[in-house]
Tab-separated table of C-alpha atoms in Angstrom:
chain	number	residue	atom	x	y	z
A	120	UNK	CA	0.258	-0.018	0.045
A	121	UNK	CA	1.688	2.697	-1.518
A	122	UNK	CA	2.459	6.368	1.609
A	123	UNK	CA	0.120	4.323	4.102
A	124	UNK	CA	0.952	1.054	6.348
A	125	UNK	CA	-2.066	-1.213	7.142
A	126	UNK	CA	-2.225	-3.388	10.698
A	127	UNK	CA	-4.669	-4.982	12.938
A	128	UNK	CA	-4.865	-4.106	16.308
A	129	UNK	CA	-7.451	-4.679	19.009
A	130	UNK	CA	-8.529	-1.024	19.957
A	131	UNK	CA	-8.450	-0.132	23.587
A	132	UNK	CA	-10.623	-1.092	25.895
A	133	UNK	CA	-10.049	-1.202	29.148
A	134	UNK	CA	-7.111	-1.585	28.669
A	135	UNK	CA	-4.500	-2.125	25.199
A	136	UNK	CA	-4.876	-5.566	23.863
A	137	UNK	CA	-1.637	-7.440	21.833
A	138	UNK	CA	-1.692	-6.924	18.162
A	139	UNK	CA	-2.510	-9.740	15.691
A	140	UNK	CA	-3.463	-10.441	12.127
A	141	UNK	CA	-7.178	-10.211	10.081
A	142	UNK	CA	-8.331	-14.378	10.630
A	143	UNK	CA	-9.206	-15.426	13.247
A	144	UNK	CA	-6.407	-17.580	15.340
A	145	UNK	CA	-7.204	-19.049	17.362
A	146	UNK	CA	-10.814	-21.199	17.824
A	147	UNK	CA	-12.714	-22.270	20.841
A	148	UNK	CA	-15.050	-26.034	21.045
A	149	UNK	CA	-18.170	-25.932	19.646
A	150	UNK	CA	-20.777	-24.258	21.746
A	151	UNK	CA	-24.054	-24.434	22.969
A	152	UNK	CA	-27.393	-23.403	21.273
A	153	UNK	CA	-29.001	-20.164	21.937
A	154	UNK	CA	-30.895	-19.821	25.123
A	155	UNK	CA	-34.195	-20.654	26.335
A	156	UNK	CA	-36.831	-18.190	27.773
A	157	UNK	CA	-37.360	-20.958	30.009
A	158	UNK	CA	-33.750	-21.825	31.570
A	159	UNK	CA	-32.998	-20.876	35.449
A	160	UNK	CA	-30.423	-18.214	35.904
A	161	UNK	CA	-26.312	-19.104	37.057
A	162	UNK	CA	-26.294	-18.770	41.241
A	163	UNK	CA	-23.765	-16.750	41.577
A	164	UNK	CA	-23.190	-14.900	37.784
A	165	UNK	CA	-24.102	-12.472	35.518
A	166	UNK	CA	-24.474	-12.234	31.772
A	167	UNK	CA	-21.511	-10.199	29.917
A	168	UNK	CA	-22.628	-9.358	26.256
A	169	UNK	CA	-20.892	-8.567	23.234
A	170	UNK	CA	-22.789	-7.010	20.398
A	171	UNK	CA	-26.622	-7.269	19.518
A	172	UNK	CA	-28.133	-8.450	15.681
A	173	UNK	CA	-30.738	-9.819	13.730
A	174	UNK	CA	-31.821	-13.054	15.508
A	175	UNK	CA	-31.821	-14.960	12.027
A	176	UNK	CA	-28.172	-14.055	11.562
A	177	UNK	CA	-27.191	-14.722	14.943
A	178	UNK	CA	-28.551	-17.660	15.117
A	179	UNK	CA	-27.217	-19.529	12.511
A	180	UNK	CA	-23.353	-18.933	13.330
A	181	UNK	CA	-25.186	-21.100	16.191
A	182	UNK	CA	-25.237	-23.040	13.533
A	183	UNK	CA	-21.168	-22.641	12.960
A	184	UNK	CA	-18.255	-25.423	14.425
A	185	UNK	CA	-16.708	-23.661	16.401
A	186	UNK	CA	-16.873	-19.762	17.569
A	187	UNK	CA	-14.673	-18.048	19.966
A	188	UNK	CA	-14.321	-19.000	22.953
A	189	UNK	CA	-16.468	-16.454	26.105
A	190	UNK	CA	-14.201	-14.031	28.819
A	191	UNK	CA	-14.782	-16.826	31.138
A	192	UNK	CA	-13.369	-20.489	30.380
A	193	UNK	CA	-16.359	-21.729	31.734
A	194	UNK	CA	-19.294	-20.637	30.567
A	195	UNK	CA	-20.089	-21.017	27.031
A	196	UNK	CA	-21.574	-17.923	24.515
A	197	UNK	CA	-25.377	-18.013	23.893
A	198	UNK	CA	-28.715	-15.936	22.890
A	199	UNK	CA	-31.286	-13.817	24.607
A	200	UNK	CA	-33.478	-13.527	22.063
A	201	UNK	CA	-36.689	-11.080	22.141
A	202	UNK	CA	-38.796	-10.152	18.989
A	203	UNK	CA	-36.765	-9.903	15.864
A	204	UNK	CA	-32.849	-8.809	18.173
A	205	UNK	CA	-30.748	-10.991	19.875
A	206	UNK	CA	-27.710	-10.366	22.127
A	207	UNK	CA	-24.624	-12.961	22.125
A	208	UNK	CA	-24.105	-13.125	25.845
A	209	UNK	CA	-22.140	-15.424	28.773
A	210	UNK	CA	-22.207	-16.383	31.986
A	211	UNK	CA	-19.608	-14.308	34.587
A	212	UNK	CA	-19.242	-14.847	38.286
A	213	UNK	CA	-20.528	-11.768	40.296
A	214	UNK	CA	-17.560	-12.434	42.417
A	215	UNK	CA	-15.086	-11.245	39.424
A	216	UNK	CA	-17.976	-8.415	37.800
A	217	UNK	CA	-20.243	-8.181	39.921
A	218	UNK	CA	-20.309	-3.947	41.218
A	219	UNK	CA	-17.069	-3.562	43.076
A	220	UNK	CA	-15.279	-7.002	42.374
A	221	UNK	CA	-14.966	-5.349	38.215
A	222	UNK	CA	-12.976	-2.599	39.121
A	223	UNK	CA	-10.317	-4.147	40.869
A	224	UNK	CA	-10.218	-6.642	38.558
A	225	UNK	CA	-9.798	-3.869	35.692
A	226	UNK	CA	-7.097	-3.205	37.975
A	227	UNK	CA	-5.021	-6.403	36.955
A	228	UNK	CA	-4.261	-4.814	33.712
A	229	UNK	CA	-2.716	-9.349	32.649
A	230	UNK	CA	-6.901	-9.873	33.872
A	231	UNK	CA	-8.231	-7.004	31.653
A	232	UNK	CA	-6.088	-7.699	28.189
A	233	UNK	CA	-6.355	-11.028	28.646
A	234	UNK	CA	-10.982	-11.130	28.728
A	235	UNK	CA	-10.458	-7.804	26.809
A	236	UNK	CA	-8.485	-9.791	23.271
A	237	UNK	CA	-11.669	-12.131	24.111
A	238	UNK	CA	-14.540	-9.952	23.861
A	239	UNK	CA	-12.509	-7.855	20.602
A	240	UNK	CA	-11.934	-11.366	19.009
A	241	UNK	CA	-15.543	-13.139	19.708
A	242	UNK	CA	-17.184	-8.650	18.214
A	243	UNK	CA	-14.972	-9.485	15.697
A	244	UNK	CA	-16.537	-13.344	14.644
A	245	UNK	CA	-19.782	-11.557	14.833
A	246	UNK	CA	-19.066	-8.755	13.177
A	247	UNK	CA	-17.143	-10.057	10.619
A	248	UNK	CA	-20.485	-12.178	8.776
A	249	UNK	CA	-23.694	-10.320	10.690
A	250	UNK	CA	-24.127	-7.129	10.963
A	251	UNK	CA	-24.301	-6.247	14.801
A	252	UNK	CA	-24.180	-3.174	18.093
A	253	UNK	CA	-21.023	-4.046	19.461
A	254	UNK	CA	-20.175	-2.317	22.683
A	255	UNK	CA	-17.651	-1.883	25.093
A	256	UNK	CA	-15.849	-4.442	26.915
A	257	UNK	CA	-17.353	-4.256	30.497
A	258	UNK	CA	-21.188	-4.366	29.221
A	259	UNK	CA	-22.684	-6.763	32.108
A	260	UNK	CA	-27.204	-7.439	33.109
A	261	UNK	CA	-27.373	-8.706	36.327
A	262	UNK	CA	-30.004	-11.806	34.399
A	263	UNK	CA	-31.165	-12.690	30.971
A	264	UNK	CA	-34.554	-11.634	31.335
A	265	UNK	CA	-32.722	-7.627	31.981
A	266	UNK	CA	-30.681	-7.992	28.684
A	267	UNK	CA	-33.773	-9.554	27.321
A	268	UNK	CA	-35.926	-6.479	29.034
A	269	UNK	CA	-33.258	-3.976	27.204
A	270	UNK	CA	-34.091	-5.606	23.690
A	271	UNK	CA	-37.011	-4.848	24.303
A	272	UNK	CA	-37.392	-0.920	25.214
A	273	UNK	CA	-34.532	0.091	22.763
A	274	UNK	CA	-35.342	-1.988	20.539
A	275	UNK	CA	-36.931	0.984	17.752
A	276	UNK	CA	-33.485	2.508	18.429
A	277	UNK	CA	-31.256	-0.736	18.010
A	278	UNK	CA	-32.806	-1.977	14.522
A	279	UNK	CA	-32.150	1.853	13.317
A	280	UNK	CA	-28.611	1.536	13.931
A	281	UNK	CA	-28.325	-1.989	13.604
A	282	UNK	CA	-29.528	-1.256	9.863
A	283	UNK	CA	-27.123	1.568	9.911
A	284	UNK	CA	-24.540	0.136	10.553
A	285	UNK	CA	-25.850	-2.648	7.753
A	286	UNK	CA	-22.730	-3.513	4.791
A	287	UNK	CA	-20.571	-0.799	6.320
A	288	UNK	CA	-16.659	-2.408	9.420
A	289	UNK	CA	-14.766	1.140	10.495
A	290	UNK	CA	-11.768	1.845	8.979
A	291	UNK	CA	-8.981	4.327	12.035
A	292	UNK	CA	-6.427	6.179	10.068
A	293	UNK	CA	-3.428	7.592	12.731
A	294	UNK	CA	-1.531	10.273	11.185
A	295	UNK	CA	1.691	10.637	12.377
A	296	UNK	CA	4.138	13.279	12.298
A	297	UNK	CA	7.763	13.055	12.640
A	298	UNK	CA	8.409	17.117	13.625
A	299	UNK	CA	11.993	17.026	13.278
A	300	UNK	CA	11.490	16.612	8.958
A	301	UNK	CA	9.093	18.709	9.186
A	302	UNK	CA	10.219	21.226	11.601
A	303	UNK	CA	13.646	21.908	8.100
A	304	UNK	CA	10.172	21.398	5.582
A	305	UNK	CA	8.854	23.888	7.092
A	306	UNK	CA	8.339	26.285	5.306
A	307	UNK	CA	7.847	24.619	1.855
A	308	UNK	CA	4.574	23.567	3.405
A	309	UNK	CA	3.231	26.836	5.132
A	310	UNK	CA	2.392	29.497	3.272
A	311	UNK	CA	3.226	31.887	5.948
A	312	UNK	CA	6.795	31.217	5.780
A	313	UNK	CA	6.954	31.239	2.817
A	314	UNK	CA	6.266	33.997	1.697
A	315	UNK	CA	8.331	35.212	4.629
A	316	UNK	CA	11.214	33.693	2.802
A	317	UNK	CA	10.186	35.463	-0.349
A	318	UNK	CA	10.602	38.712	1.771
A	319	UNK	CA	13.937	37.800	2.628
A	320	UNK	CA	15.333	36.591	-0.836
A	321	UNK	CA	14.110	40.108	-2.232
A	322	UNK	CA	15.254	42.273	0.922
A	323	UNK	CA	18.175	44.356	1.805
A	324	UNK	CA	20.940	42.691	3.850
A	325	UNK	CA	19.850	43.528	7.115
A	326	UNK	CA	16.182	42.969	6.623
A	327	UNK	CA	17.024	39.547	5.249
A	328	UNK	CA	18.759	38.495	8.679
A	329	UNK	CA	16.204	39.656	10.603
A	330	UNK	CA	13.089	37.973	8.192
A	331	UNK	CA	15.254	34.781	8.149
A	332	UNK	CA	16.032	35.341	12.635
A	333	UNK	CA	11.689	35.878	12.364
A	334	UNK	CA	11.538	32.399	10.407
A	335	UNK	CA	13.917	30.442	13.069
A	336	UNK	CA	11.802	31.319	15.847
A	337	UNK	CA	8.380	30.988	13.802
A	338	UNK	CA	9.140	26.934	13.002
A	339	UNK	CA	7.351	25.025	16.153
A	340	UNK	CA	4.646	27.319	15.989
A	341	UNK	CA	4.356	26.795	12.544
A	342	UNK	CA	5.111	22.643	13.133
A	343	UNK	CA	2.258	22.811	15.397
A	344	UNK	CA	-0.377	24.338	13.265
A	345	UNK	CA	0.930	22.057	10.149
A	346	UNK	CA	-0.107	19.204	12.298
A	347	UNK	CA	-3.475	20.799	12.473
A	348	UNK	CA	-3.987	21.391	8.422
A	349	UNK	CA	-3.136	18.131	7.537
A	350	UNK	CA	-4.817	16.481	10.442
A	351	UNK	CA	-8.355	18.228	9.254
A	352	UNK	CA	-7.418	17.587	5.745
A	353	UNK	CA	-7.402	14.062	6.558
A	354	UNK	CA	-10.875	14.248	8.280
A	355	UNK	CA	-12.264	16.108	5.585
A	356	UNK	CA	-11.458	14.764	2.264
A	357	UNK	CA	-11.815	10.206	3.803
A	358	UNK	CA	-14.793	11.387	5.363
A	359	UNK	CA	-16.236	11.949	1.603
A	360	UNK	CA	-15.349	8.469	0.842
A	361	UNK	CA	-16.623	6.760	3.618
A	362	UNK	CA	-20.525	7.068	5.387
A	363	UNK	CA	-19.582	8.591	8.424
A	364	UNK	CA	-16.667	10.131	10.977
A	365	UNK	CA	-14.914	9.909	14.427
A	366	UNK	CA	-12.741	12.510	16.092
A	367	UNK	CA	-10.875	10.260	18.192
A	368	UNK	CA	-7.727	11.861	18.481
A	369	UNK	CA	-5.520	15.845	16.887
A	370	UNK	CA	-3.131	16.929	18.285
A	371	UNK	CA	-2.511	19.128	21.244
A	372	UNK	CA	1.115	18.725	22.199
A	373	UNK	CA	2.083	21.791	22.798
A	374	UNK	CA	6.133	20.851	22.607
A	375	UNK	CA	8.087	21.497	19.995
A	376	UNK	CA	11.078	18.092	20.429
A	377	UNK	CA	11.768	16.660	17.760
A	378	UNK	CA	10.341	13.401	16.932
A	379	UNK	CA	7.774	11.405	16.390
A	380	UNK	CA	3.938	13.292	16.889
A	381	UNK	CA	0.180	11.810	16.742
A	382	UNK	CA	-1.239	14.903	14.911
A	383	UNK	CA	-4.449	12.316	14.987
A	384	UNK	CA	-6.700	10.015	15.304
A	385	UNK	CA	-9.492	9.020	13.477
A	386	UNK	CA	-11.929	6.901	13.036
A	387	UNK	CA	-14.862	6.211	10.140
A	388	UNK	CA	-17.272	3.794	8.980
A	389	UNK	CA	-16.845	2.823	5.307
A	390	UNK	CA	-18.579	0.642	2.837
A	391	UNK	CA	-17.230	-2.236	2.063
A	392	UNK	CA	-17.460	-1.753	-2.021
A	393	UNK	CA	-16.820	1.952	-0.822
A	394	UNK	CA	-12.867	0.670	0.722
A	395	UNK	CA	-11.386	1.110	-2.674
A	396	UNK	CA	-12.215	4.397	-2.871
A	397	UNK	CA	-11.279	4.706	0.631
A	398	UNK	CA	-7.810	3.444	0.787
A	399	UNK	CA	-7.161	5.029	-2.710
A	400	UNK	CA	-7.783	8.841	-1.033
A	401	UNK	CA	-5.634	7.487	1.567
A	402	UNK	CA	-2.728	7.310	-0.747
A	403	UNK	CA	-3.255	10.494	-2.078
A	404	UNK	CA	-2.991	12.236	0.904
A	405	UNK	CA	0.146	9.960	2.547
A	406	UNK	CA	1.755	10.804	-0.678
A	407	UNK	CA	1.135	14.544	-0.742
A	408	UNK	CA	2.877	15.053	2.509
A	409	UNK	CA	5.383	12.719	2.699
A	410	UNK	CA	7.492	14.949	2.766
A	411	UNK	CA	7.193	17.426	5.250
A	412	UNK	CA	7.156	14.408	8.153
A	413	UNK	CA	4.591	12.584	7.354
A	414	UNK	CA	3.296	8.639	8.218
A	415	UNK	CA	-0.535	7.430	8.135
A	416	UNK	CA	-1.425	4.309	9.222
A	417	UNK	CA	-4.435	1.992	8.450
A	418	UNK	CA	-6.014	0.290	10.912
A	419	UNK	CA	-8.822	-2.249	10.334
A	420	UNK	CA	-11.248	-3.089	9.455
A	421	UNK	CA	-13.406	-3.339	12.936
A	422	UNK	CA	-16.496	-3.656	14.568
A	423	UNK	CA	-17.560	-0.251	13.890
A	424	UNK	CA	-18.061	1.455	18.441
A	425	UNK	CA	-17.267	4.076	17.467
A	426	UNK	CA	-20.840	4.644	15.435
A	427	UNK	CA	-23.243	2.710	17.617
A	428	UNK	CA	-24.151	3.802	20.610
A	429	UNK	CA	-26.910	1.556	22.471
A	430	UNK	CA	-28.014	2.540	25.872
A	431	UNK	CA	-28.617	-0.024	28.231
A	432	UNK	CA	-32.132	0.621	29.999
A	433	UNK	CA	-31.700	0.076	34.022
A	434	UNK	CA	-30.438	-2.741	35.837
């Protein structure tokens, strides 16, 4: 991919999970089919929710030979159904996931990373082959009945989100800037400094000296301005090739030191049939800005976390 590097890495959930490839490298044994409404609630357990989607699509996937593992080894993935919707869930022990206990567990990076990765693997499995609303790491209900109530009470909003995400996936674009290179090349990149440089070339020696000193003083400020300009350019041009965009981070660091800086972290909702157009646009922007020290990183595809807002009913 000319000018744009691509990678797959699990996004930040509560902690950063390890990077991995697009395809699943780990398969779990075959899990149980969807739960029946009359099943008793397991004692001392709550229900962890991974994603929500259309019941017919999700039910078909539980006939697969294997499904990804749940966040806890002792449980299997199952469905809680309500009307045309269903939620993928698994039982989790209240001793670890109950109020008060979960906060202590999340303070352990190793515990959190392992479960965040399993959460991500499960959500990605369903997102690849169905249209889902992905839920963030750590969505827990006390009973199946409360999961079902959430689906019923939010059914219309959830169906709207599912429809909006249909046939689309999330792609991340990280814009990096080599501050040393940018500071060196900023006279070329900045219209203001280019004009001052032209004035210095035409000025008398004394005035030219003062203008060049001013240019040196302004290099750091103009470098920061250029990073913000490029971030807005990426957001605008790639947004036109996508179905939606989200600004996760735009450069705010006031440091003038050298080294790599993240000029922007952006997310885009991209229709699968438009991905080649989206990637080509990213490559053009990257090529246009490469000589000034900018490097682009394209990550994905992800379940559309940044484009799915799900309100939980009171639990």
